[in-house]
PDB file of C-alpha atoms in Angstrom:
ATOM      1  CA  ASP A   1       0.000   0.000   0.000  1.00 54.00           C
ATOM      2  CA  THR A   2       1.582   3.275  -1.066  1.00 77.00           C
ATOM      3  CA  GLY A   3      -0.999   5.588   0.497  1.00 94.00           C
ATOM      4  CA  VAL A   4      -0.668   7.857   3.519  1.00 97.00           C
ATOM      5  CA  SER A   5      -0.451   5.924   6.766  1.00 97.00           C
ATOM      6  CA  GLN A   6      -1.018   7.109  10.324  1.00 98.00           C
ATOM      7  CA  ASP A   7      -0.216   5.526  13.627  1.00 97.00           C
ATOM      8  CA  PRO A   8      -1.879   4.826  15.977  1.00 98.00           C
ATOM      9  CA  ARG A   9      -5.403   4.650  14.607  1.00 97.00           C
ATOM     10  CA  HIS A  10      -6.910   5.145  18.016  1.00 97.00           C
ATOM     11  CA  LYS A  11      -5.530   6.653  21.204  1.00 98.00           C
ATOM     12  CA  ILE A  12      -7.236   6.955  24.564  1.00 98.00           C
ATOM     13  CA  THR A  13      -5.409   9.033  27.129  1.00 98.00           C
ATOM     14  CA  LYS A  14      -6.073  10.708  30.417  1.00 98.00           C
ATOM     15  CA  ARG A  15      -6.216  14.467  30.699  1.00 98.00           C
ATOM     16  CA  GLY A  16      -2.797  15.930  31.322  1.00 98.00           C
ATOM     17  CA  GLN A  17      -0.860  13.211  29.512  1.00 98.00           C
ATOM     18  CA  ASN A  18       1.262  13.784  26.416  1.00 98.00           C
ATOM     19  CA  VAL A  19       0.519  11.995  23.158  1.00 98.00           C
ATOM     20  CA  THR A  20       2.394  11.702  19.872  1.00 98.00           C
ATOM     21  CA  PHE A  21       1.010  10.729  16.482  1.00 98.00           C
ATOM     22  CA  ARG A  22       2.941   9.690  13.407  1.00 98.00           C
ATOM     23  CA  CYS A  23       2.212  10.241   9.734  1.00 98.00           C
ATOM     24  CA  ASP A  24       3.998   8.604   6.796  1.00 97.00           C
ATOM     25  CA  PRO A  25       3.133  10.454   3.569  1.00 96.00           C
ATOM     26  CA  ILE A  26       3.267   9.137   0.030  1.00 95.00           C
ATOM     27  CA  SER A  27       6.977   8.867  -0.663  1.00 91.00           C
ATOM     28  CA  GLU A  28       7.284  11.301  -3.566  1.00 87.00           C
ATOM     29  CA  HIS A  29       5.127  13.980  -1.916  1.00 91.00           C
ATOM     30  CA  ASN A  30       7.008  16.886  -0.409  1.00 90.00           C
ATOM     31  CA  ARG A  31       4.001  18.715   1.052  1.00 93.00           C
ATOM     32  CA  LEU A  32       2.467  17.475   4.293  1.00 96.00           C
ATOM     33  CA  TYR A  33      -0.551  18.836   6.170  1.00 96.00           C
ATOM     34  CA  TRP A  34      -2.147  18.134   9.531  1.00 97.00           C
ATOM     35  CA  TYR A  35      -5.858  18.720  10.072  1.00 98.00           C
ATOM     36  CA  ARG A  36      -8.194  18.180  13.003  1.00 97.00           C
ATOM     37  CA  GLN A  37     -11.794  17.058  12.609  1.00 97.00           C
ATOM     38  CA  THR A  38     -14.521  16.974  15.242  1.00 96.00           C
ATOM     39  CA  LEU A  39     -17.870  15.257  14.889  1.00 93.00           C
ATOM     40  CA  GLY A  40     -20.138  16.868  12.346  1.00 91.00           C
ATOM     41  CA  GLN A  41     -17.487  19.290  11.121  1.00 94.00           C
ATOM     42  CA  GLY A  42     -15.126  19.379   8.203  1.00 96.00           C
ATOM     43  CA  PRO A  43     -11.374  19.064   8.761  1.00 97.00           C
ATOM     44  CA  GLU A  44      -9.651  22.204  10.093  1.00 96.00           C
ATOM     45  CA  PHE A  45      -6.109  23.060   9.046  1.00 95.00           C
ATOM     46  CA  LEU A  46      -3.460  22.856  11.769  1.00 96.00           C
ATOM     47  CA  THR A  47      -0.056  23.053  10.125  1.00 96.00           C
ATOM     48  CA  TYR A  48       1.873  22.602   6.887  1.00 94.00           C
ATOM     49  CA  PHE A  49       5.334  21.344   5.951  1.00 95.00           C
ATOM     50  CA  GLN A  50       7.183  21.670   2.696  1.00 92.00           C
ATOM     51  CA  ASN A  51       9.949  19.121   2.943  1.00 92.00           C
ATOM     52  CA  GLU A  52      11.293  19.560   6.489  1.00 92.00           C
ATOM     53  CA  ALA A  53      10.286  23.215   6.851  1.00 93.00           C
ATOM     54  CA  GLN A  54       7.153  24.074   8.813  1.00 92.00           C
ATOM     55  CA  LEU A  55       5.817  26.986   6.785  1.00 91.00           C
ATOM     56  CA  GLU A  56       2.422  27.681   8.294  1.00 91.00           C
ATOM     57  CA  LYS A  57       0.663  27.107  11.611  1.00 92.00           C
ATOM     58  CA  SER A  58      -2.970  27.793  12.371  1.00 91.00           C
ATOM     59  CA  ARG A  59      -3.901  29.873  15.387  1.00 86.00           C
ATOM     60  CA  LEU A  60      -5.786  26.720  16.436  1.00 81.00           C
ATOM     61  CA  LEU A  61      -2.373  25.246  17.190  1.00 84.00           C
ATOM     62  CA  SER A  62      -1.738  26.302  20.781  1.00 89.00           C
ATOM     63  CA  ASP A  63       1.699  26.094  22.366  1.00 93.00           C
ATOM     64  CA  ARG A  64       0.776  22.640  23.667  1.00 96.00           C
ATOM     65  CA  PHE A  65       0.947  21.358  20.098  1.00 96.00           C
ATOM     66  CA  SER A  66       4.183  20.785  18.226  1.00 96.00           C
ATOM     67  CA  ALA A  67       4.856  19.156  14.896  1.00 97.00           C
ATOM     68  CA  GLU A  68       8.038  18.036  13.214  1.00 96.00           C
ATOM     69  CA  ARG A  69       9.066  16.541   9.927  1.00 96.00           C
ATOM     70  CA  PRO A  70      12.708  15.530  10.247  1.00 91.00           C
ATOM     71  CA  LYS A  71      14.479  14.928   6.936  1.00 86.00           C
ATOM     72  CA  GLY A  72      11.301  15.785   5.077  1.00 86.00           C
ATOM     73  CA  SER A  73       9.875  12.288   5.360  1.00 91.00           C
ATOM     74  CA  PHE A  74       7.485  11.191   8.123  1.00 96.00           C
ATOM     75  CA  SER A  75       5.936  13.722  10.485  1.00 98.00           C
ATOM     76  CA  THR A  76       4.953  13.669  14.141  1.00 98.00           C
ATOM     77  CA  LEU A  77       2.342  15.712  15.955  1.00 98.00           C
ATOM     78  CA  GLU A  78       2.700  15.943  19.719  1.00 98.00           C
ATOM     79  CA  ILE A  79       0.115  17.265  22.134  1.00 97.00           C
ATOM     80  CA  GLN A  80       1.336  18.054  25.614  1.00 97.00           C
ATOM     81  CA  ARG A  81      -0.895  18.217  28.705  1.00 97.00           C
ATOM     82  CA  THR A  82      -3.919  16.981  26.796  1.00 98.00           C
ATOM     83  CA  GLU A  83      -7.324  18.476  27.523  1.00 97.00           C
ATOM     84  CA  GLN A  84     -10.762  17.032  26.863  1.00 96.00           C
ATOM     85  CA  GLY A  85     -11.223  19.596  24.117  1.00 95.00           C
ATOM     86  CA  ASP A  86      -8.374  17.945  22.216  1.00 97.00           C
ATOM     87  CA  SER A  87     -10.559  14.904  21.567  1.00 98.00           C
ATOM     88  CA  ALA A  88     -10.913  14.709  17.792  1.00 97.00           C
ATOM     89  CA  MET A  89      -9.756  12.909  14.667  1.00 98.00           C
ATOM     90  CA  TYR A  90      -6.293  14.048  13.613  1.00 98.00           C
ATOM     91  CA  LEU A  91      -5.787  13.719   9.882  1.00 98.00           C
ATOM     92  CA  CYS A  92      -2.573  13.873   7.899  1.00 98.00           C
ATOM     93  CA  ALA A  93      -2.497  14.595   4.180  1.00 97.00           C
ATOM     94  CA  SER A  94       0.235  14.861   1.588  1.00 96.00           C
ATOM     95  CA  SER A  95       0.495  16.294  -1.894  1.00 93.00           C
ATOM     96  CA  ARG A  96       2.999  16.926  -4.658  1.00 88.00           C
ATOM     97  CA  HIS A  97       4.576  20.348  -5.113  1.00 73.00           C
ATOM     98  CA  ASP A  98       3.281  20.705  -8.610  1.00 74.00           C
ATOM     99  CA  LEU A  99       1.440  23.596 -10.210  1.00 65.00           C
ATOM    100  CA  LEU A 100      -0.845  21.105 -11.940  1.00 70.00           C
ATOM    101  CA  SER A 101      -1.601  19.049  -8.864  1.00 74.00           C
ATOM    102  CA  TYR A 102      -3.485  20.396  -5.878  1.00 85.00           C
ATOM    103  CA  GLU A 103      -5.365  17.373  -4.590  1.00 92.00           C
ATOM    104  CA  GLN A 104      -4.431  16.084  -1.175  1.00 95.00           C
ATOM    105  CA  TYR A 105      -4.219  12.448  -0.161  1.00 96.00           C
ATOM    106  CA  PHE A 106      -5.421  11.779   3.351  1.00 98.00           C
ATOM    107  CA  GLY A 107      -4.485   9.081   5.782  1.00 98.00           C
ATOM    108  CA  PRO A 108      -7.061   7.159   7.816  1.00 97.00           C
ATOM    109  CA  GLY A 109      -6.621   9.478  10.791  1.00 97.00           C
ATOM    110  CA  THR A 110      -5.834   9.016  14.469  1.00 98.00           C
ATOM    111  CA  ARG A 111      -8.857   9.245  16.733  1.00 98.00           C
ATOM    112  CA  LEU A 112      -7.888  10.763  20.068  1.00 98.00           C
ATOM    113  CA  THR A 113     -10.113  10.440  23.115  1.00 98.00           C
ATOM    114  CA  VAL A 114      -9.099  12.366  26.229  1.00 98.00           C
ATOM    115  CA  THR A 115     -10.827  11.154  29.386  1.00 97.00           C
TER     116      THR A 115
ATOM    117  CA  SER B   1     -12.826  35.406   7.396  1.00 72.00           C
ATOM    118  CA  GLN B   2     -13.781  32.836   4.778  1.00 73.00           C
ATOM    119  CA  LYS B   3     -17.038  31.015   5.316  1.00 85.00           C
ATOM    120  CA  ILE B   4     -18.145  27.893   3.490  1.00 91.00           C
ATOM    121  CA  GLU B   5     -21.670  26.568   3.743  1.00 92.00           C
ATOM    122  CA  GLN B   6     -22.949  23.174   2.690  1.00 94.00           C
ATOM    123  CA  ASN B   7     -26.409  21.658   3.127  1.00 82.00           C
ATOM    124  CA  SER B   8     -26.477  21.034   6.850  1.00 74.00           C
ATOM    125  CA  GLU B   9     -29.256  18.476   6.613  1.00 83.00           C
ATOM    126  CA  ALA B  10     -28.773  15.008   5.198  1.00 92.00           C
ATOM    127  CA  LEU B  11     -29.848  14.475   1.620  1.00 95.00           C
ATOM    128  CA  ASN B  12     -31.957  11.371   1.048  1.00 96.00           C
ATOM    129  CA  ILE B  13     -32.592  10.256  -2.505  1.00 96.00           C
ATOM    130  CA  GLN B  14     -33.776   7.173  -4.330  1.00 97.00           C
ATOM    131  CA  GLU B  15     -31.355   4.949  -6.209  1.00 97.00           C
ATOM    132  CA  GLY B  16     -31.034   5.950  -9.847  1.00 97.00           C
ATOM    133  CA  LYS B  17     -31.856   9.618  -9.241  1.00 97.00           C
ATOM    134  CA  THR B  18     -29.411  12.523  -9.493  1.00 97.00           C
ATOM    135  CA  ALA B  19     -28.056  13.891  -6.230  1.00 97.00           C
ATOM    136  CA  THR B  20     -27.197  17.601  -6.162  1.00 97.00           C
ATOM    137  CA  LEU B  21     -25.109  19.030  -3.338  1.00 97.00           C
ATOM    138  CA  THR B  22     -24.466  22.733  -2.831  1.00 97.00           C
ATOM    139  CA  CYS B  23     -21.422  24.614  -1.604  1.00 96.00           C
ATOM    140  CA  ASN B  24     -21.623  28.377  -1.015  1.00 96.00           C
ATOM    141  CA  TYR B  25     -18.768  30.555   0.138  1.00 94.00           C
ATOM    142  CA  THR B  26     -18.260  34.162   1.201  1.00 90.00           C
ATOM    143  CA  ASN B  27     -15.407  36.587   1.775  1.00 84.00           C
ATOM    144  CA  TYR B  28     -13.098  34.773  -0.582  1.00 84.00           C
ATOM    145  CA  SER B  29     -12.107  34.327  -4.196  1.00 84.00           C
ATOM    146  CA  PRO B  30     -10.561  30.868  -4.453  1.00 88.00           C
ATOM    147  CA  ALA B  31      -8.311  29.900  -7.334  1.00 88.00           C
ATOM    148  CA  TYR B  32      -9.874  26.443  -7.242  1.00 91.00           C
ATOM    149  CA  LEU B  33     -12.413  24.356  -5.392  1.00 93.00           C
ATOM    150  CA  GLN B  34     -12.298  20.657  -4.583  1.00 96.00           C
ATOM    151  CA  TRP B  35     -14.797  17.988  -3.609  1.00 97.00           C
ATOM    152  CA  TYR B  36     -13.958  15.078  -1.340  1.00 98.00           C
ATOM    153  CA  ARG B  37     -15.842  12.010  -0.170  1.00 98.00           C
ATOM    154  CA  GLN B  38     -15.571  10.835   3.414  1.00 98.00           C
ATOM    155  CA  ASP B  39     -16.835   7.530   4.794  1.00 97.00           C
ATOM    156  CA  PRO B  40     -17.346   7.058   8.558  1.00 94.00           C
ATOM    157  CA  GLY B  41     -14.076   6.647  10.436  1.00 92.00           C
ATOM    158  CA  ARG B  42     -11.926   7.270   7.371  1.00 94.00           C
ATOM    159  CA  GLY B  43     -10.005  10.148   5.848  1.00 96.00           C
ATOM    160  CA  PRO B  44     -11.430  12.210   2.973  1.00 98.00           C
ATOM    161  CA  VAL B  45     -10.854  10.957  -0.567  1.00 97.00           C
ATOM    162  CA  PHE B  46     -10.312  13.404  -3.424  1.00 96.00           C
ATOM    163  CA  LEU B  47     -12.972  13.370  -6.143  1.00 97.00           C
ATOM    164  CA  LEU B  48     -12.743  16.448  -8.367  1.00 96.00           C
ATOM    165  CA  LEU B  49     -11.041  19.817  -8.651  1.00 94.00           C
ATOM    166  CA  ILE B  50     -12.396  22.768 -10.612  1.00 94.00           C
ATOM    167  CA  ARG B  51     -10.461  25.970 -11.248  1.00 92.00           C
ATOM    168  CA  GLU B  52     -11.824  29.515 -11.143  1.00 90.00           C
ATOM    169  CA  ASN B  53     -11.729  29.806 -14.932  1.00 91.00           C
ATOM    170  CA  GLU B  54     -13.672  26.562 -15.466  1.00 93.00           C
ATOM    171  CA  LYS B  55     -17.443  26.412 -15.455  1.00 90.00           C
ATOM    172  CA  GLU B  56     -17.905  22.662 -15.344  1.00 96.00           C
ATOM    173  CA  LYS B  57     -15.897  19.483 -14.802  1.00 96.00           C
ATOM    174  CA  ARG B  58     -16.993  15.884 -15.265  1.00 97.00           C
ATOM    175  CA  LYS B  59     -15.668  12.517 -14.196  1.00 96.00           C
ATOM    176  CA  GLU B  60     -17.721   9.430 -14.888  1.00 96.00           C
ATOM    177  CA  ARG B  61     -21.043   9.944 -13.013  1.00 97.00           C
ATOM    178  CA  LEU B  62     -19.800  13.066 -11.246  1.00 98.00           C
ATOM    179  CA  LYS B  63     -20.198  16.664 -12.380  1.00 98.00           C
ATOM    180  CA  VAL B  64     -19.077  19.845 -10.670  1.00 98.00           C
ATOM    181  CA  THR B  65     -19.977  23.405 -11.588  1.00 97.00           C
ATOM    182  CA  PHE B  66     -18.325  26.570 -10.318  1.00 95.00           C
ATOM    183  CA  ASP B  67     -19.984  29.977 -10.451  1.00 93.00           C
ATOM    184  CA  THR B  68     -17.567  32.604  -9.157  1.00 91.00           C
ATOM    185  CA  THR B  69     -20.199  35.353  -9.476  1.00 92.00           C
ATOM    186  CA  LEU B  70     -22.682  33.517  -7.267  1.00 93.00           C
ATOM    187  CA  LYS B  71     -19.795  32.138  -5.179  1.00 94.00           C
ATOM    188  CA  GLN B  72     -21.292  28.693  -5.478  1.00 95.00           C
ATOM    189  CA  SER B  73     -20.371  25.193  -6.575  1.00 96.00           C
ATOM    190  CA  LEU B  74     -22.819  22.410  -7.330  1.00 97.00           C
ATOM    191  CA  PHE B  75     -21.830  18.747  -7.147  1.00 97.00           C
ATOM    192  CA  HIS B  76     -23.959  16.234  -9.024  1.00 98.00           C
ATOM    193  CA  ILE B  77     -23.965  12.448  -8.888  1.00 98.00           C
ATOM    194  CA  THR B  78     -26.040  10.966 -11.685  1.00 98.00           C
ATOM    195  CA  ALA B  79     -27.605   7.486 -11.571  1.00 98.00           C
ATOM    196  CA  SER B  80     -26.891   7.373  -7.846  1.00 97.00           C
ATOM    197  CA  GLN B  81     -26.237   4.064  -6.112  1.00 97.00           C
ATOM    198  CA  PRO B  82     -26.415   3.021  -2.449  1.00 97.00           C
ATOM    199  CA  ALA B  83     -22.592   2.793  -2.555  1.00 98.00           C
ATOM    200  CA  ASP B  84     -22.528   6.570  -3.121  1.00 98.00           C
ATOM    201  CA  SER B  85     -23.852   7.075   0.430  1.00 98.00           C
ATOM    202  CA  ALA B  86     -21.228   9.088   2.315  1.00 98.00           C
ATOM    203  CA  THR B  87     -20.411  12.601   3.479  1.00 97.00           C
ATOM    204  CA  TYR B  88     -19.282  14.932   0.711  1.00 98.00           C
ATOM    205  CA  LEU B  89     -16.982  17.804   1.592  1.00 97.00           C
ATOM    206  CA  CYS B  90     -16.387  20.979  -0.350  1.00 97.00           C
ATOM    207  CA  ALA B  91     -12.946  22.577   0.088  1.00 96.00           C
ATOM    208  CA  LEU B  92     -11.431  25.856  -1.067  1.00 93.00           C
ATOM    209  CA  ASP B  93      -7.763  26.597  -1.545  1.00 87.00           C
ATOM    210  CA  GLY B  94      -6.301  28.469   1.384  1.00 81.00           C
ATOM    211  CA  GLY B  95      -3.588  30.434  -0.327  1.00 79.00           C
ATOM    212  CA  ALA B  96       0.055  29.921  -1.129  1.00 79.00           C
ATOM    213  CA  THR B  97       0.509  26.768   0.927  1.00 81.00           C
ATOM    214  CA  ASN B  98      -2.505  25.128  -0.760  1.00 85.00           C
ATOM    215  CA  LYS B  99      -3.985  24.271   2.615  1.00 91.00           C
ATOM    216  CA  LEU B 100      -7.654  23.417   2.316  1.00 94.00           C
ATOM    217  CA  ILE B 101     -10.559  25.202   3.967  1.00 94.00           C
ATOM    218  CA  PHE B 102     -13.411  22.723   4.304  1.00 96.00           C
ATOM    219  CA  GLY B 103     -17.136  23.081   4.614  1.00 95.00           C
ATOM    220  CA  THR B 104     -19.018  21.023   7.194  1.00 94.00           C
ATOM    221  CA  GLY B 105     -20.001  18.423   4.609  1.00 96.00           C
ATOM    222  CA  THR B 106     -23.317  17.028   3.447  1.00 96.00           C
ATOM    223  CA  LEU B 107     -24.404  13.503   4.320  1.00 97.00           C
ATOM    224  CA  LEU B 108     -25.887  11.751   1.300  1.00 97.00           C
ATOM    225  CA  ALA B 109     -28.026   8.651   1.758  1.00 97.00           C
ATOM    226  CA  VAL B 110     -29.078   6.761  -1.357  1.00 97.00           C
ATOM    227  CA  GLN B 111     -31.984   4.436  -0.700  1.00 96.00           C
ATOM    228  CA  PRO B 112     -32.230   1.188  -2.740  1.00 93.00           C
TER     229      PRO B 112
END
């Protein structure tokens, strides 16, 4: 399978704990996005990487959130001191840096439940 | 800020009919608009992209129109099938990084 993969698929954690999610994009894609989706809503943009550089962060991304993409390959999203409001589906997407190609390929998501 | 509105209520149609979903936006002039399909518990899947200078785009049973004057896109599924039942998301380009700004989605249910 050469699609976008995310790990874990599900995570249950207690409030105050730290969690880390991983995303492996499609190998030839140099753009990587993180989105968050809550029930009944569309995905909301969190942050964007082009290769290893983090070029944009949403104001939704508080200082408890940090994302990295070392060597421009896989990416991690860490949430520190989780709160119940962080419960959501975290989606990763990748795309080619190509003027003719704008579609994004999404992974299956990581569903986070904070108790 | 940009606002994207999709039919908030579920759309129920009979198999074989044409489903039409609406996406309206304000405070923005996107260079392109995309439609995605999302099944429960899964990530969105890209369906179609239409650019600001295109009026209509087709792919198999799917058709998208884009009216930049009305600030509206219509998404049509002809000869609908129960397998088309899903949530359909409209997304606008969010600028230089090509991040996507999504609507809330419309749940389509095709009855056999």
